[in-house]
Coordinates of C-alpha atoms and ligand atoms in Angstrom, one line a residue:
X34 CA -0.5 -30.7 -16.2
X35 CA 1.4 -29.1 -13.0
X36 CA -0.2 -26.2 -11.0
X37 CA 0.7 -22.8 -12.0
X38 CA 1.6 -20.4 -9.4
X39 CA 2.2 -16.8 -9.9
X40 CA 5.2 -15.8 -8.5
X41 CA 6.9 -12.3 -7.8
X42 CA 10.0 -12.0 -9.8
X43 CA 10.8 -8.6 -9.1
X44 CA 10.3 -5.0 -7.8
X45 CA 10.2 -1.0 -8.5
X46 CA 9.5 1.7 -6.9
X47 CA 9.5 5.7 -7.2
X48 CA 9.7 8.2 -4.8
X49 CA 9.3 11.9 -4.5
X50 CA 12.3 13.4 -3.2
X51 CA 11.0 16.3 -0.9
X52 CA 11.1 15.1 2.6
X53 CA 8.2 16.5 4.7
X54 CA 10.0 16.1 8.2
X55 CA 7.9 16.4 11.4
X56 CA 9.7 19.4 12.6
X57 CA 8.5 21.3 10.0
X58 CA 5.2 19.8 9.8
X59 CA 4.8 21.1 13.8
X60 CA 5.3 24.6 11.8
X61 CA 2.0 24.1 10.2
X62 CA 0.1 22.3 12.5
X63 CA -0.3 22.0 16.2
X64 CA 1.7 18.5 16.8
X65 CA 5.3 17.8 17.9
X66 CA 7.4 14.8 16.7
X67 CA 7.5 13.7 20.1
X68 CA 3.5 13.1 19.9
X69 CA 3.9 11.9 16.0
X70 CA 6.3 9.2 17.0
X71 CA 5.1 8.2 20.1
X72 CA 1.0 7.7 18.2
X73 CA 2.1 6.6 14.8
X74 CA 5.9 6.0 14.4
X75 CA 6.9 8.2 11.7
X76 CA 9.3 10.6 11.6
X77 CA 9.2 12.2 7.9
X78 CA 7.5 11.4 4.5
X79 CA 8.1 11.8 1.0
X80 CA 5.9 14.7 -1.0
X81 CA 5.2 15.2 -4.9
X82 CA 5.1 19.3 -4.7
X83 CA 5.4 19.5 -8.3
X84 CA 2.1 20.4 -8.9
X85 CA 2.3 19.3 -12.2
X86 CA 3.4 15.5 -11.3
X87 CA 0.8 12.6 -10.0
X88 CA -0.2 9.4 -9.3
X89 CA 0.2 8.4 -12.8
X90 CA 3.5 10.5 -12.9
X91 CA 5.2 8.3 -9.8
X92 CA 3.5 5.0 -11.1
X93 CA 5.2 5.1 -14.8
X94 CA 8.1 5.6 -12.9
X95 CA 8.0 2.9 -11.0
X96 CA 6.5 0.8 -14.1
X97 CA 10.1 1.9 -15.8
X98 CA 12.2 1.1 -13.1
X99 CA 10.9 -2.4 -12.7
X100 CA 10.9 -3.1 -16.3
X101 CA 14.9 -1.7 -16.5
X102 CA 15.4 -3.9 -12.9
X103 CA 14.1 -7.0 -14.6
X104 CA 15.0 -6.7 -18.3
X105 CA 11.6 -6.9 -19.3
X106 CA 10.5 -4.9 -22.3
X107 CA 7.3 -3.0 -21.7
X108 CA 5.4 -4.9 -25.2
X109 CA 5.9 -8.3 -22.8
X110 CA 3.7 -7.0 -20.1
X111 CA 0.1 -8.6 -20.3
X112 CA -1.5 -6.8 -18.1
X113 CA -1.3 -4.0 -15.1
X114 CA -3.4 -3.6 -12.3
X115 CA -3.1 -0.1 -10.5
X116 CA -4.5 0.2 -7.1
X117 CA -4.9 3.2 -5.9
X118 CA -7.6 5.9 -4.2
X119 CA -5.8 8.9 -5.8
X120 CA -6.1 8.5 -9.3
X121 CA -5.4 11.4 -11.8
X122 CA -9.3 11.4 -12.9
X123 CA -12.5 9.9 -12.0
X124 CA -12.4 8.7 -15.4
X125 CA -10.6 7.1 -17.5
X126 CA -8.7 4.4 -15.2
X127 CA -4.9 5.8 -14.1
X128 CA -3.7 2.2 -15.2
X129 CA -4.8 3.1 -18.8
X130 CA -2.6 6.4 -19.1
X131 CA 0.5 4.6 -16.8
X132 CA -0.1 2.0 -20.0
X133 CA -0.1 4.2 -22.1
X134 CA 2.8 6.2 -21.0
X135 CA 5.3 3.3 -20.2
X136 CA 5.1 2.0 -23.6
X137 CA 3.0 -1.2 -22.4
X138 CA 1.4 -1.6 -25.7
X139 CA 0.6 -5.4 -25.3
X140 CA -1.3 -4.8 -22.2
X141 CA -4.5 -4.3 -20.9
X142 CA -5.3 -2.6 -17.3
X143 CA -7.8 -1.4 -15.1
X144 CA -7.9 0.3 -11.1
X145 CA -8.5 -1.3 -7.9
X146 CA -9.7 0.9 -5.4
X147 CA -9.4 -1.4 -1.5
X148 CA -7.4 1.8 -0.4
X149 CA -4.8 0.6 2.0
X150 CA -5.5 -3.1 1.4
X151 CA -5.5 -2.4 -2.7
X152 CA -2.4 -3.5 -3.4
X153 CA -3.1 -7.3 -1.7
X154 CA -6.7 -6.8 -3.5
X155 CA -4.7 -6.3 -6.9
X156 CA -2.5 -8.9 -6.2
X157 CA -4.5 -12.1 -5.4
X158 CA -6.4 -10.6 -8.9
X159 CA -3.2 -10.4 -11.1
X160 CA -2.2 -13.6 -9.9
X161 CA -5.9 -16.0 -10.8
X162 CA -4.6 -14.6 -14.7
X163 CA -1.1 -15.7 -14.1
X164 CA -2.4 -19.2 -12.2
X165 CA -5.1 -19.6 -15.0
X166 CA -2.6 -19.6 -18.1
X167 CA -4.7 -16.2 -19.2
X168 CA -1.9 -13.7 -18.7
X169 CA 2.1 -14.2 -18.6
X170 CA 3.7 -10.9 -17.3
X171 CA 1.4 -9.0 -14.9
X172 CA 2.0 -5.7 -13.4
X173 CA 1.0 -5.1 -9.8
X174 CA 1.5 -1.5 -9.2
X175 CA 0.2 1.2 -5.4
X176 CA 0.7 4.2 -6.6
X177 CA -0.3 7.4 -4.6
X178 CA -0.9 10.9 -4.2
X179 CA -2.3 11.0 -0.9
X180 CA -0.7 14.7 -0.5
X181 CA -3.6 15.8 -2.8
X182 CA -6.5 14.8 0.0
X183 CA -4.7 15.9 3.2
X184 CA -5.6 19.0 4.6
X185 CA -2.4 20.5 6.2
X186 CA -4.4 22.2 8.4
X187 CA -6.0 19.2 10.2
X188 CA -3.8 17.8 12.7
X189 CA -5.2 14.7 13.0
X190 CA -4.9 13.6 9.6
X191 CA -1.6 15.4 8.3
X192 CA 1.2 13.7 9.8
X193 CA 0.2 10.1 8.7
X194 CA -0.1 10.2 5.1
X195 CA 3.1 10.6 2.2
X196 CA 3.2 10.0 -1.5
X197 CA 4.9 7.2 -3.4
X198 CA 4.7 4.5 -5.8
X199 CA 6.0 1.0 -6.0
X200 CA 5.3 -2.3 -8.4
X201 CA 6.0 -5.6 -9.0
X202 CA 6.3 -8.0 -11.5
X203 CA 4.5 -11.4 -11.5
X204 CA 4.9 -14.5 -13.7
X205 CA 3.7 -17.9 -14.0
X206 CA 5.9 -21.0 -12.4
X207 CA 5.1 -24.5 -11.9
X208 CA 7.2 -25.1 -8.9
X209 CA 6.3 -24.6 -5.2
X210 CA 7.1 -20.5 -5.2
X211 CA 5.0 -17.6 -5.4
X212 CA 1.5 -16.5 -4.1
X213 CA 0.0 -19.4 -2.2
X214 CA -2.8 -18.1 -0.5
X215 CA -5.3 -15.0 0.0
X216 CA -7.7 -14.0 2.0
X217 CA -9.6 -10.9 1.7
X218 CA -12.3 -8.9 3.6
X219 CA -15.1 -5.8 3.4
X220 CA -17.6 -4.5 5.4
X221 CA -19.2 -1.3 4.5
X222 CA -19.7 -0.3 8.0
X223 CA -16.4 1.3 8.1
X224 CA -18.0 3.9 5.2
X225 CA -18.6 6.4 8.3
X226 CA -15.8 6.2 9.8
X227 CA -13.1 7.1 7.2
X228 CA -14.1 8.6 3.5
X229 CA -14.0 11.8 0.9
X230 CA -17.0 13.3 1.5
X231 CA -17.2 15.0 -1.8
X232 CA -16.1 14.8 -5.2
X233 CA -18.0 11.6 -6.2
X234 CA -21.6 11.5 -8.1
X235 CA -22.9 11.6 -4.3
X236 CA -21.7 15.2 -3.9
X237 CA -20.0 16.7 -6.6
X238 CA -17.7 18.9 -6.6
X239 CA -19.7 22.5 -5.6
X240 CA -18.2 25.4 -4.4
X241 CA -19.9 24.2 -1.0
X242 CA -18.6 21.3 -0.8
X243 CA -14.9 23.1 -1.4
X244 CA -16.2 25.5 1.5
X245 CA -17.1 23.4 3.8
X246 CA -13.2 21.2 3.2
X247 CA -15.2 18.1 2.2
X248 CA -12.9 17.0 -0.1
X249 CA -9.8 15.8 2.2
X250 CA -9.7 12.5 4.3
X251 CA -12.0 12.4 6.8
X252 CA -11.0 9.9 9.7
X253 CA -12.3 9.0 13.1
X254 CA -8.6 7.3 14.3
X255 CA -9.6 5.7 16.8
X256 CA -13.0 4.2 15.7
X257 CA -10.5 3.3 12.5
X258 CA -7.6 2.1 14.9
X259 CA -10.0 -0.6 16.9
X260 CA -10.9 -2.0 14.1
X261 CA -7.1 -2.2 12.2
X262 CA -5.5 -3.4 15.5
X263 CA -8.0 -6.7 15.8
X264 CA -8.7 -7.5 12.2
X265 CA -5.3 -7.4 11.0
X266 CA -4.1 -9.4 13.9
X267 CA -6.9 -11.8 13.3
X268 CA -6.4 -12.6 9.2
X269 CA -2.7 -13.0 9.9
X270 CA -3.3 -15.4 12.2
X271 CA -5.7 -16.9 9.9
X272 CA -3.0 -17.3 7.5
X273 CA -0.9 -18.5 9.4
X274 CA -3.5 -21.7 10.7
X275 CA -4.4 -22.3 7.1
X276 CA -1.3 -22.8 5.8
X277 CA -0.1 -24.6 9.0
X278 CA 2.7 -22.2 9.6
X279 CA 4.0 -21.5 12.9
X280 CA 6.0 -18.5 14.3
X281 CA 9.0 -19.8 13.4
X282 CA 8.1 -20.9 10.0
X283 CA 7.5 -17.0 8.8
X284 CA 10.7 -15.4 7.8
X285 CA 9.2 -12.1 7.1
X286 CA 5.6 -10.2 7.8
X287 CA 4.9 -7.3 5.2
X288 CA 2.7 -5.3 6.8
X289 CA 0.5 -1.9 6.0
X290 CA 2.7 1.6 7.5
X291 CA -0.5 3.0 9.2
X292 CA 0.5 2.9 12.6
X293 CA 3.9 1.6 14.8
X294 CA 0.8 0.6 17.3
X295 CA -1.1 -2.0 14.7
X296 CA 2.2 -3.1 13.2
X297 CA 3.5 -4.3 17.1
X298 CA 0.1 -5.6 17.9
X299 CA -0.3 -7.7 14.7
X300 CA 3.6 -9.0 15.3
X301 CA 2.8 -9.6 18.9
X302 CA -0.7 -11.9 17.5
X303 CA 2.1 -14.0 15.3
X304 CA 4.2 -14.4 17.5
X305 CA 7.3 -12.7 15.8
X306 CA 9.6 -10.7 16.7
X307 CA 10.6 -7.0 15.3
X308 CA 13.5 -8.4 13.4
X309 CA 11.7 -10.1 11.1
X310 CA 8.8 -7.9 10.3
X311 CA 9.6 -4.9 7.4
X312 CA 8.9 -1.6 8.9
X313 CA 9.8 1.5 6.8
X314 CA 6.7 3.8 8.0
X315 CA 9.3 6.3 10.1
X316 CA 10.1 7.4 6.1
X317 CA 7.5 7.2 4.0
X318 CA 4.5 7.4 6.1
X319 CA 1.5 5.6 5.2
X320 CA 1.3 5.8 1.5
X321 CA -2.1 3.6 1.2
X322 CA -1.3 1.3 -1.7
X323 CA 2.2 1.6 -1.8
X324 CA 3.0 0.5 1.7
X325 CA 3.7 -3.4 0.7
X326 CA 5.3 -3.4 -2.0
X327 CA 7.9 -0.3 -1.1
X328 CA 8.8 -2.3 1.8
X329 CA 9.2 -5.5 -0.6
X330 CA 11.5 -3.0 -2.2
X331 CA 13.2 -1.6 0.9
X332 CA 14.0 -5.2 1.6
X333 CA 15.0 -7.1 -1.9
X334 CA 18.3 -7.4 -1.0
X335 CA 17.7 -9.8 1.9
X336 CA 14.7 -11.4 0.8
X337 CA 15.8 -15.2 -0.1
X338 CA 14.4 -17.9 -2.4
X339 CA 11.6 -20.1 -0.3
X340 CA 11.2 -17.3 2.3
X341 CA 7.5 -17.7 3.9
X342 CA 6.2 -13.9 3.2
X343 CA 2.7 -12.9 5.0
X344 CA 1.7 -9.5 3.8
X345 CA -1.0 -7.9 5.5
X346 CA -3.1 -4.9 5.3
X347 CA -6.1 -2.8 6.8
X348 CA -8.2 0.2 5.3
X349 CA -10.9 2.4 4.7
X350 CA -14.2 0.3 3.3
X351 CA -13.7 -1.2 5.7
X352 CA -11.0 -3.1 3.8
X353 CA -8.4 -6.0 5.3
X354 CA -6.8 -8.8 4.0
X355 CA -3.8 -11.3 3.8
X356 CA -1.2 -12.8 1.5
X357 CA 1.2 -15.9 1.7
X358 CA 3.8 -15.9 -0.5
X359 CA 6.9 -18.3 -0.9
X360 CA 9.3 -15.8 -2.4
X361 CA 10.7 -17.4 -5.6
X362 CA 14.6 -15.5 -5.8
X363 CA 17.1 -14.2 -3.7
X364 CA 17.1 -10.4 -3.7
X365 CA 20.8 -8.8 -4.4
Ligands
UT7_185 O1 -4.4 3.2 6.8 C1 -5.7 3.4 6.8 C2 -6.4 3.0 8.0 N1 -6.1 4.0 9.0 C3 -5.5 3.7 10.2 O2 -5.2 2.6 10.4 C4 -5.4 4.8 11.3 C5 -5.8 4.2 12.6 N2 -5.8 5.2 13.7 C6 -4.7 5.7 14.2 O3 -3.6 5.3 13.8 C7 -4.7 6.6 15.4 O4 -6.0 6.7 15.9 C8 -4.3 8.1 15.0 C9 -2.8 8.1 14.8 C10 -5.0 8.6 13.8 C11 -4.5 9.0 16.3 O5 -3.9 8.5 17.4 P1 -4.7 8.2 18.8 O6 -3.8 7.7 19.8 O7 -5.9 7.4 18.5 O8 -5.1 9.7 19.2 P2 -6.6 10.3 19.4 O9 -7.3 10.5 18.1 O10 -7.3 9.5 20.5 O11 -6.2 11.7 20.0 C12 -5.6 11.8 21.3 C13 -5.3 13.3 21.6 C14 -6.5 14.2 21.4 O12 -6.4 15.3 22.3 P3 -7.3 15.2 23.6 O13 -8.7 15.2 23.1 O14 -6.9 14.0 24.4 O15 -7.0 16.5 24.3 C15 -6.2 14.8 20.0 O16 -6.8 16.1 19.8 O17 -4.2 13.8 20.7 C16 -4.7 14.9 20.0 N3 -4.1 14.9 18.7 C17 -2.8 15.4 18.5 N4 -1.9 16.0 19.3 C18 -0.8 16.4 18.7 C19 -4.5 14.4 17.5 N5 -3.6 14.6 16.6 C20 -2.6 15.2 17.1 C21 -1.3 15.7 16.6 N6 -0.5 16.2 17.4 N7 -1.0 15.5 15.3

């Protein structure tokens, strides 16, 4: 019997439509676009402000915009995997009530929390069911509202984070196409360096730990930047060695929208050039889990059958990893 491969057969996304633009941001804050763009390389991002709407709000909406993009009925769909660090409760999983709420009745989900590296984490998962026969139509869905954890008083952390959601569809194929290879990384050393202090069964919620603000994203950027800058560089590379591709062999690298700085030093490490590397994080920010695939989306249209894809990613955990794909259809 032939290999099965899971490939990606298609993409949807969902974005908030209020734009957060630096110039109002400086309003709030003391930063400037001028220091926004020259540290991270974004210009605006996208907010929910409806306080009523979520993460599982901007996932089923990119769950239906998916299913409409690739005539797919939600009873087909197997399974979803959400990743995400902003679900809408502790408990039950987000991926249960996006389920739920899209009409997947067929399906069974669970959450992957790898924050920025979640969506690769979810990935390489979704697609051991696909390559094993277990699951058909897999869901691979980022999903966040990173809005909800950012203190728009701290200037280190507010400019850098938007909200968004974006998924993709995966199914098996016996040909040469779709996710080749993974590699993925932790080490709990990172813990200090970039966490929630509160709100877990650590410190739950009190009204000191609301006091004392410990329930935004704590971050030490530069102790977070060292270690995004070498190890992302280093597993793309890795990628690249084990799957003997050179340079010019990679039409496109998908990387996490943390930082302009990682992005050029990764490229720089692969020995590509801007033009082919997707980079959409002077719009949206970093929105954690939904970085790759909205720049899969951002990109459809010129995405081409047997395109070498490396998508690569770097987080709090810490978290890294890597993912070759051979993309399996031309985008229109
Ligand atoms: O996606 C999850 C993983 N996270 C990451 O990959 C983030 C990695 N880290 C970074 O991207 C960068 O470290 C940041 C963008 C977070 C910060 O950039 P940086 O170049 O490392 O700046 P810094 O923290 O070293 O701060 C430099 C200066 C400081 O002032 P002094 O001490 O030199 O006077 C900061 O207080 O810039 C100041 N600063 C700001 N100034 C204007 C910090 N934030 C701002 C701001 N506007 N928003």
């Amino acid at each position: 019997m032939s290999k099965i491969n899971a490939a990606i057969t298609g993409i949807g996304k969902y974005l908030p439509e209020y734009v957060l633009t630096n110039e109002e941001l400086s309003k709030m804050v003391d930063t400037s676009d001028e220091w926004i763009m020259t540290r991270i390389g974004i210009k605006e991002r996208r907010i929910m402000r409806d306080k009523d709407k979520s993460t599982v709000f901007m996932g089923v909406q990119a769950v239906k915009n998916l299913l409409e993009k690739t005539n797919t009925k939600p009873e087909e769909i197997d399974l979803l995997i959400l990743a995400s660090v902003t679900p809408d409760y502790i408990f039950p999983a987000s991926s249960n009530v996006i389920a739920y709420e899209a009409g997947l009745t067929n399906s069974f989900s669970f959450d992957i929390n790898a924050a920025c590296s979640g969506f690769l984490f979810a990935l390489t998962t979704a697609s051991k069911y696909i390559e094993t026969g277990t699951v058909k139509k897999a869901i691979v869905l980022g999903a966040e509202k990173m809005s909800s954890l950012v203190n728009y008083k701290d200037r280190t952390v507010s400019p850098i984070f938007g909200d968004g959601a974006a998924a993709v569809l995966l199914e098996p194929t016996t040909e040469d196409f779709g996710i080749i290879d993974s590699i993925l990384h932790n080490d709990g050393y990172g813990l200090k360096h970039l966490h929630q202090k509160a709100g877990g069964s650590l410190r739950p919620p009190t009204h000191e730990t609301i006091d004392n603000e410990e329930h935004f994203i704590y971050q030490e950027g530069q102790a977070v930047f060292k270690f995004a800058v070498t190890k992302m560089a280093d597993i793309s590379v890795e990628i690249m060695e084990r799957n003997n591709l050179t340079s010019k062999d990679i039409t496109w690298l998908v990387p996490h929208q943390a930082n302009l700085r990682i992005i050029d030093a990764t490229a720089r490490r692969m020995g590509l050039e801007r033009e082919k590397v997707m980079i959409n994080i002077e719009k949206y920010g970093n929105t954690t889990a939904a970085t790759i695939p909205l720049c899969l989306s951002d990109w459809e249209s010129q995405l081409k059958k047997g395109d070498n894809v490396v998508l690569s990613a770097f987080g709090a955990g810490f978290s890294w990893g890597s993912v070759f794909v051979k993309w399996s259809y031309d985008g229109k």
